[in-house]
Amino acid sequence: MIAPSILSADWTNMQEEFKKLNQGQADYIHIDVMDGNFVPNISFGPSLIKQLRKLTKIPFDLHLMIMKPENYIEEFKKAGADIITIHPSATLHLDRTISLIKDLGMKAGIAINPGENIDSIKYILKKLDLVLIMSVNPGFGGQKFIDYSLDKIRDLKELIKEKNSKALIEVDGGIKLDNAKEVIEAGADILVSGSGIFGENTLENIRKFKEIN
Ligand code: DX5
Ligand code: ZN
């Protein structure tokens, strides 16, 4: 599955950008929410997301790079989120925050930074709908894919099997058409791509990503 990250979209022309996402039948729309605190960048908030919700029926995959995400889950639900992924180091009671997301009828995910270990999610894995492997340090689009992420994806795949979890593996950062195949082969179910999709050939890129298998 492909989840274009609108962090790299032309924000002055979202109607056109969303037309292409609809036409290309993107599986999810990946929305990076940043608070300038958990990560050194600031991006979208709930009111903008609510406006964008009018432009498509494609599920909204929210990647919350914010401190204390638990305080904003309900608001993001109201804005139209379908999936919410949070970072463990941003919330004090991870299980409680995951339960809150699920109780509100959304899918829940946990994001693992490049320097973080997957062992810490071993027990909560059964409760998750997805695990987001960060293949760059969170905060910006257009960074280079960190190669050791491939090993982490393989290990996570094993762990998911071992724990009999249904969680999907989503990979985020530095994914382009030319390295997508090896990320899929390592075990990814969903690829996020921002700078690898938006630009001159957005629609064509979505289609090409969807053809890789
Ligand atoms: C980075 C974000 C990514 C970002 C990916 O913090 O989580 O979703 O938009 O951008 P590219 O695909 O350009 O690396
Ligand atoms: Zn992201």
mmCIF file of C-alpha atoms and ligand atoms in Angstrom:
data_model
loop_
_atom_site.group_PDB
_atom_site.id
_atom_site.type_symbol
_atom_site.label_atom_id
_atom_site.label_comp_id
_atom_site.label_asym_id
_atom_site.label_seq_id
_atom_site.Cartn_x
_atom_site.Cartn_y
_atom_site.Cartn_z
ATOM 1 C CA MET A 1 0.000 0.000 0.000
ATOM 2 C CA ILE A 2 1.104 3.559 -0.608
ATOM 3 C CA ALA A 3 0.549 6.487 1.753
ATOM 4 C CA PRO A 4 1.657 9.779 0.184
ATOM 5 C CA SER A 5 2.862 12.266 2.798
ATOM 6 C CA ILE A 6 1.339 15.680 2.151
ATOM 7 C CA LEU A 7 4.227 17.344 3.971
ATOM 8 C CA SER A 8 5.783 17.573 0.493
ATOM 9 C CA ALA A 9 2.602 18.665 -1.320
ATOM 10 C CA ASP A 10 2.055 22.130 -2.778
ATOM 11 C CA TRP A 11 0.161 23.691 0.122
ATOM 12 C CA THR A 12 -1.052 26.559 -2.029
ATOM 13 C CA ASN A 13 -2.875 24.129 -4.277
ATOM 14 C CA MET A 14 -4.320 21.364 -2.112
ATOM 15 C CA GLN A 15 -7.436 20.895 -4.250
ATOM 16 C CA GLU A 16 -5.290 19.889 -7.222
ATOM 17 C CA GLU A 17 -2.991 17.760 -5.088
ATOM 18 C CA PHE A 18 -5.944 15.865 -3.598
ATOM 19 C CA LYS A 19 -7.437 15.342 -7.053
ATOM 20 C CA LYS A 20 -4.283 13.447 -7.959
ATOM 21 C CA LEU A 21 -4.377 11.416 -4.747
ATOM 22 C CA ASN A 22 -7.992 10.475 -5.537
ATOM 23 C CA GLN A 23 -7.267 9.663 -9.164
ATOM 24 C CA GLY A 24 -4.186 7.616 -8.297
ATOM 25 C CA GLN A 25 -6.181 5.802 -5.585
ATOM 26 C CA ALA A 26 -3.656 6.300 -2.830
ATOM 27 C CA ASP A 27 -4.387 3.792 -0.051
ATOM 28 C CA TYR A 28 -3.944 6.249 2.819
ATOM 29 C CA ILE A 29 -3.089 9.924 3.069
ATOM 30 C CA HIS A 30 -0.216 10.356 5.507
ATOM 31 C CA ILE A 31 -0.471 13.554 7.529
ATOM 32 C CA ASP A 32 2.529 14.567 9.637
ATOM 33 C CA VAL A 33 1.495 16.587 12.668
ATOM 34 C CA MET A 34 4.475 18.370 14.287
ATOM 35 C CA ASP A 35 4.499 20.604 17.338
ATOM 36 C CA GLY A 36 7.943 22.216 17.318
ATOM 37 C CA ASN A 37 8.615 20.454 20.613
ATOM 38 C CA PHE A 38 8.771 16.715 20.032
ATOM 39 C CA VAL A 39 10.410 17.501 16.694
ATOM 40 C CA PRO A 40 12.157 20.690 15.517
ATOM 41 C CA ASN A 41 9.449 21.605 13.001
ATOM 42 C CA ILE A 42 5.797 22.739 12.992
ATOM 43 C CA SER A 43 3.214 21.574 10.453
ATOM 44 C CA PHE A 44 -0.550 20.908 10.452
ATOM 45 C CA GLY A 45 -3.198 21.162 13.158
ATOM 46 C CA PRO A 46 -6.725 19.757 13.503
ATOM 47 C CA SER A 47 -8.556 22.680 11.875
ATOM 48 C CA LEU A 48 -6.576 22.382 8.652
ATOM 49 C CA ILE A 49 -7.051 18.611 8.624
ATOM 50 C CA LYS A 50 -10.803 19.099 9.030
ATOM 51 C CA GLN A 51 -10.850 21.285 5.921
ATOM 52 C CA LEU A 52 -8.806 18.763 3.933
ATOM 53 C CA ARG A 53 -11.267 16.024 4.937
ATOM 54 C CA LYS A 54 -13.752 17.540 2.467
ATOM 55 C CA LEU A 55 -11.445 16.809 -0.464
ATOM 56 C CA THR A 56 -11.302 13.000 -0.309
ATOM 57 C CA LYS A 57 -12.712 9.770 1.081
ATOM 58 C CA ILE A 58 -9.254 8.165 1.328
ATOM 59 C CA PRO A 59 -8.453 7.263 4.964
ATOM 60 C CA PHE A 60 -6.385 9.827 6.882
ATOM 61 C CA ASP A 61 -3.286 8.319 8.457
ATOM 62 C CA LEU A 62 -2.150 10.769 11.128
ATOM 63 C CA HIS A 63 1.435 10.591 12.315
ATOM 64 C CA LEU A 64 1.524 12.593 15.531
ATOM 65 C CA MET A 65 4.972 13.983 16.273
ATOM 66 C CA ILE A 66 3.716 15.927 19.271
ATOM 67 C CA MET A 67 4.218 15.789 23.035
ATOM 68 C CA LYS A 68 1.270 14.531 25.088
ATOM 69 C CA PRO A 69 -0.719 13.271 22.094
ATOM 70 C CA GLU A 70 -3.345 11.992 24.562
ATOM 71 C CA ASN A 71 -4.630 15.559 24.942
ATOM 72 C CA TYR A 72 -5.476 15.868 21.241
ATOM 73 C CA ILE A 73 -6.792 12.433 20.200
ATOM 74 C CA GLU A 74 -10.460 13.404 20.396
ATOM 75 C CA GLU A 75 -9.905 16.581 18.451
ATOM 76 C CA PHE A 76 -8.112 14.717 15.679
ATOM 77 C CA LYS A 77 -10.931 12.177 15.581
ATOM 78 C CA LYS A 78 -13.388 15.042 15.076
ATOM 79 C CA ALA A 79 -11.144 16.439 12.340
ATOM 80 C CA GLY A 80 -11.519 13.164 10.427
ATOM 81 C CA ALA A 81 -8.621 10.896 11.419
ATOM 82 C CA ASP A 82 -8.969 7.193 10.626
ATOM 83 C CA ILE A 83 -5.600 6.014 11.909
ATOM 84 C CA ILE A 84 -3.502 7.646 14.610
ATOM 85 C CA THR A 85 0.134 6.772 15.207
ATOM 86 C CA ILE A 86 1.995 8.087 18.239
ATOM 87 C CA HIS A 87 5.579 8.049 19.498
ATOM 88 C CA PRO A 88 6.127 6.138 22.787
ATOM 89 C CA SER A 89 8.538 8.747 24.157
ATOM 90 C CA ALA A 90 5.913 11.494 23.705
ATOM 91 C CA THR A 91 3.307 9.979 26.017
ATOM 92 C CA LEU A 92 3.589 8.908 29.665
ATOM 93 C CA HIS A 93 1.067 6.066 29.552
ATOM 94 C CA LEU A 94 1.395 4.455 26.175
ATOM 95 C CA ASP A 95 -1.191 1.719 26.713
ATOM 96 C CA ARG A 96 -3.786 4.219 27.901
ATOM 97 C CA THR A 97 -3.264 6.444 24.866
ATOM 98 C CA ILE A 98 -3.474 3.493 22.465
ATOM 99 C CA SER A 99 -6.716 2.393 24.180
ATOM 100 C CA LEU A 100 -8.128 5.895 23.815
ATOM 101 C CA ILE A 101 -7.461 5.864 20.060
ATOM 102 C CA LYS A 102 -9.112 2.453 19.705
ATOM 103 C CA ASP A 103 -12.076 3.298 21.938
ATOM 104 C CA LEU A 104 -12.847 6.218 19.647
ATOM 105 C CA GLY A 105 -13.095 3.785 16.739
ATOM 106 C CA MET A 106 -9.799 4.520 15.010
ATOM 107 C CA LYS A 107 -6.856 2.304 14.165
ATOM 108 C CA ALA A 108 -3.832 2.754 16.402
ATOM 109 C CA GLY A 109 -0.134 2.656 15.638
ATOM 110 C CA ILE A 110 3.199 3.177 17.375
ATOM 111 C CA ALA A 111 6.142 4.871 15.654
ATOM 112 C CA ILE A 112 9.708 3.715 16.309
ATOM 113 C CA ASN A 113 12.514 6.242 15.770
ATOM 114 C CA PRO A 114 15.757 5.133 14.120
ATOM 115 C CA GLY A 115 17.611 5.036 17.459
ATOM 116 C CA GLU A 116 14.827 3.142 19.251
ATOM 117 C CA ASN A 117 14.421 -0.565 19.765
ATOM 118 C CA ILE A 118 11.411 -2.664 18.765
ATOM 119 C CA ASP A 119 11.699 -4.789 21.956
ATOM 120 C CA SER A 120 9.860 -2.124 23.912
ATOM 121 C CA ILE A 121 6.636 -2.793 21.995
ATOM 122 C CA LYS A 122 6.822 -6.569 22.318
ATOM 123 C CA TYR A 123 3.873 -6.882 24.711
ATOM 124 C CA ILE A 124 1.632 -4.145 23.366
ATOM 125 C CA LEU A 125 2.013 -5.419 19.804
ATOM 126 C CA LYS A 126 -1.164 -7.500 19.923
ATOM 127 C CA LYS A 127 -3.189 -4.373 20.541
ATOM 128 C CA LEU A 128 -1.784 -2.440 17.568
ATOM 129 C CA ASP A 129 -3.072 -2.074 14.028
ATOM 130 C CA LEU A 130 0.275 -0.853 12.765
ATOM 131 C CA VAL A 131 3.873 -0.167 13.640
ATOM 132 C CA LEU A 132 5.556 2.721 11.879
ATOM 133 C CA ILE A 133 9.272 2.223 11.379
ATOM 134 C CA MET A 134 10.922 5.613 10.977
ATOM 135 C CA SER A 135 13.662 5.264 8.385
ATOM 136 C CA VAL A 136 14.783 8.880 8.950
ATOM 137 C CA ASN A 137 14.816 10.997 12.107
ATOM 138 C CA PRO A 138 11.361 12.559 12.390
ATOM 139 C CA GLY A 139 10.796 16.222 11.574
ATOM 140 C CA PHE A 140 11.495 16.815 7.912
ATOM 141 C CA GLY A 141 10.794 15.498 4.440
ATOM 142 C CA GLY A 142 13.506 14.863 1.879
ATOM 143 C CA GLN A 143 16.044 13.088 4.107
ATOM 144 C CA LYS A 144 18.089 10.046 3.178
ATOM 145 C CA PHE A 145 16.846 6.529 4.010
ATOM 146 C CA ILE A 146 18.801 5.025 6.930
ATOM 147 C CA ASP A 147 19.971 1.636 5.719
ATOM 148 C CA TYR A 148 19.833 -0.280 9.001
ATOM 149 C CA SER A 149 16.068 0.265 8.967
ATOM 150 C CA LEU A 150 15.866 -2.766 6.675
ATOM 151 C CA ASP A 151 17.180 -5.023 9.465
ATOM 152 C CA LYS A 152 14.696 -3.513 11.867
ATOM 153 C CA ILE A 153 11.810 -4.183 9.478
ATOM 154 C CA ARG A 154 12.904 -7.820 9.156
ATOM 155 C CA ASP A 155 13.151 -8.215 12.936
ATOM 156 C CA LEU A 156 9.763 -6.591 13.419
ATOM 157 C CA LYS A 157 8.203 -8.940 10.879
ATOM 158 C CA GLU A 158 9.515 -11.886 12.929
ATOM 159 C CA LEU A 159 8.267 -10.396 16.189
ATOM 160 C CA ILE A 160 4.797 -9.803 14.724
ATOM 161 C CA LYS A 161 4.658 -13.418 13.626
ATOM 162 C CA GLU A 162 5.933 -14.703 16.951
ATOM 163 C CA LYS A 163 3.371 -12.663 18.885
ATOM 164 C CA ASN A 164 0.581 -13.588 16.505
ATOM 165 C CA SER A 165 -0.220 -9.902 15.980
ATOM 166 C CA LYS A 166 -2.194 -8.487 13.055
ATOM 167 C CA ALA A 167 -0.194 -5.244 13.020
ATOM 168 C CA LEU A 168 0.879 -3.960 9.631
ATOM 169 C CA ILE A 169 4.366 -2.555 9.073
ATOM 170 C CA GLU A 170 4.476 0.997 7.732
ATOM 171 C CA VAL A 171 7.822 2.548 6.816
ATOM 172 C CA ASP A 172 8.381 6.300 6.711
ATOM 173 C CA GLY A 173 11.259 8.406 5.421
ATOM 174 C CA GLY A 174 13.528 8.485 2.395
ATOM 175 C CA ILE A 175 11.444 6.068 0.320
ATOM 176 C CA LYS A 176 11.589 6.624 -3.434
ATOM 177 C CA LEU A 177 10.657 4.551 -6.440
ATOM 178 C CA ASP A 178 14.198 3.204 -6.652
ATOM 179 C CA ASN A 179 14.468 1.775 -3.123
ATOM 180 C CA ALA A 180 10.803 0.849 -2.551
ATOM 181 C CA LYS A 181 11.230 -2.746 -3.634
ATOM 182 C CA GLU A 182 13.870 -3.597 -1.043
ATOM 183 C CA VAL A 183 11.738 -2.030 1.688
ATOM 184 C CA ILE A 184 8.807 -4.216 0.624
ATOM 185 C CA GLU A 185 11.037 -7.273 0.442
ATOM 186 C CA ALA A 186 12.226 -6.611 3.996
ATOM 187 C CA GLY A 187 8.579 -6.852 5.107
ATOM 188 C CA ALA A 188 6.855 -3.468 4.735
ATOM 189 C CA ASP A 189 3.082 -3.468 4.126
ATOM 190 C CA ILE A 190 2.631 0.291 3.756
ATOM 191 C CA LEU A 191 5.138 2.746 2.278
ATOM 192 C CA VAL A 192 5.017 6.431 3.158
ATOM 193 C CA SER A 193 6.566 8.753 0.603
ATOM 194 C CA GLY A 194 6.550 12.531 0.425
ATOM 195 C CA SER A 195 9.360 13.929 -1.693
ATOM 196 C CA GLY A 196 9.336 10.679 -3.687
ATOM 197 C CA ILE A 197 5.767 11.395 -4.846
ATOM 198 C CA PHE A 198 4.899 15.085 -4.956
ATOM 199 C CA GLY A 199 6.275 17.324 -7.690
ATOM 200 C CA GLU A 200 6.085 17.272 -11.459
ATOM 201 C CA ASN A 201 4.731 13.724 -11.828
ATOM 202 C CA THR A 202 2.642 13.161 -8.737
ATOM 203 C CA LEU A 203 -0.045 11.006 -10.333
ATOM 204 C CA GLU A 204 2.432 8.941 -12.307
ATOM 205 C CA ASN A 205 4.530 8.372 -9.185
ATOM 206 C CA ILE A 206 1.539 7.119 -7.188
ATOM 207 C CA ARG A 207 0.699 4.719 -10.001
ATOM 208 C CA LYS A 208 4.282 3.481 -10.229
ATOM 209 C CA PHE A 209 4.464 2.907 -6.483
ATOM 210 C CA LYS A 210 1.244 0.890 -6.665
ATOM 211 C CA GLU A 211 2.665 -1.303 -9.418
ATOM 212 C CA ILE A 212 5.671 -2.409 -7.345
ATOM 213 C CA ASN A 213 5.181 -5.749 -5.624
HETATM 214 C C1 DX5 B 1 9.218 12.868 8.619
HETATM 215 C C2 DX5 B 1 7.834 12.476 8.268
HETATM 216 C C3 DX5 B 1 7.655 11.837 6.944
HETATM 217 C C4 DX5 B 1 8.053 12.687 5.757
HETATM 218 C C5 DX5 B 1 8.618 11.746 4.738
HETATM 219 O O1 DX5 B 1 9.225 13.271 9.931
HETATM 220 O O2 DX5 B 1 7.340 11.557 9.228
HETATM 221 O O3 DX5 B 1 6.329 11.354 6.772
HETATM 222 O O4 DX5 B 1 7.018 13.424 5.195
HETATM 223 O O5 DX5 B 1 9.152 12.486 3.707
HETATM 224 P P1 DX5 B 1 10.099 11.853 2.601
HETATM 225 O O6 DX5 B 1 9.328 10.761 1.921
HETATM 226 O O7 DX5 B 1 10.410 13.010 1.726
HETATM 227 O O8 DX5 B 1 11.311 11.310 3.317
HETATM 228 ZN ZN ZN B 2 5.366 10.622 8.837
#
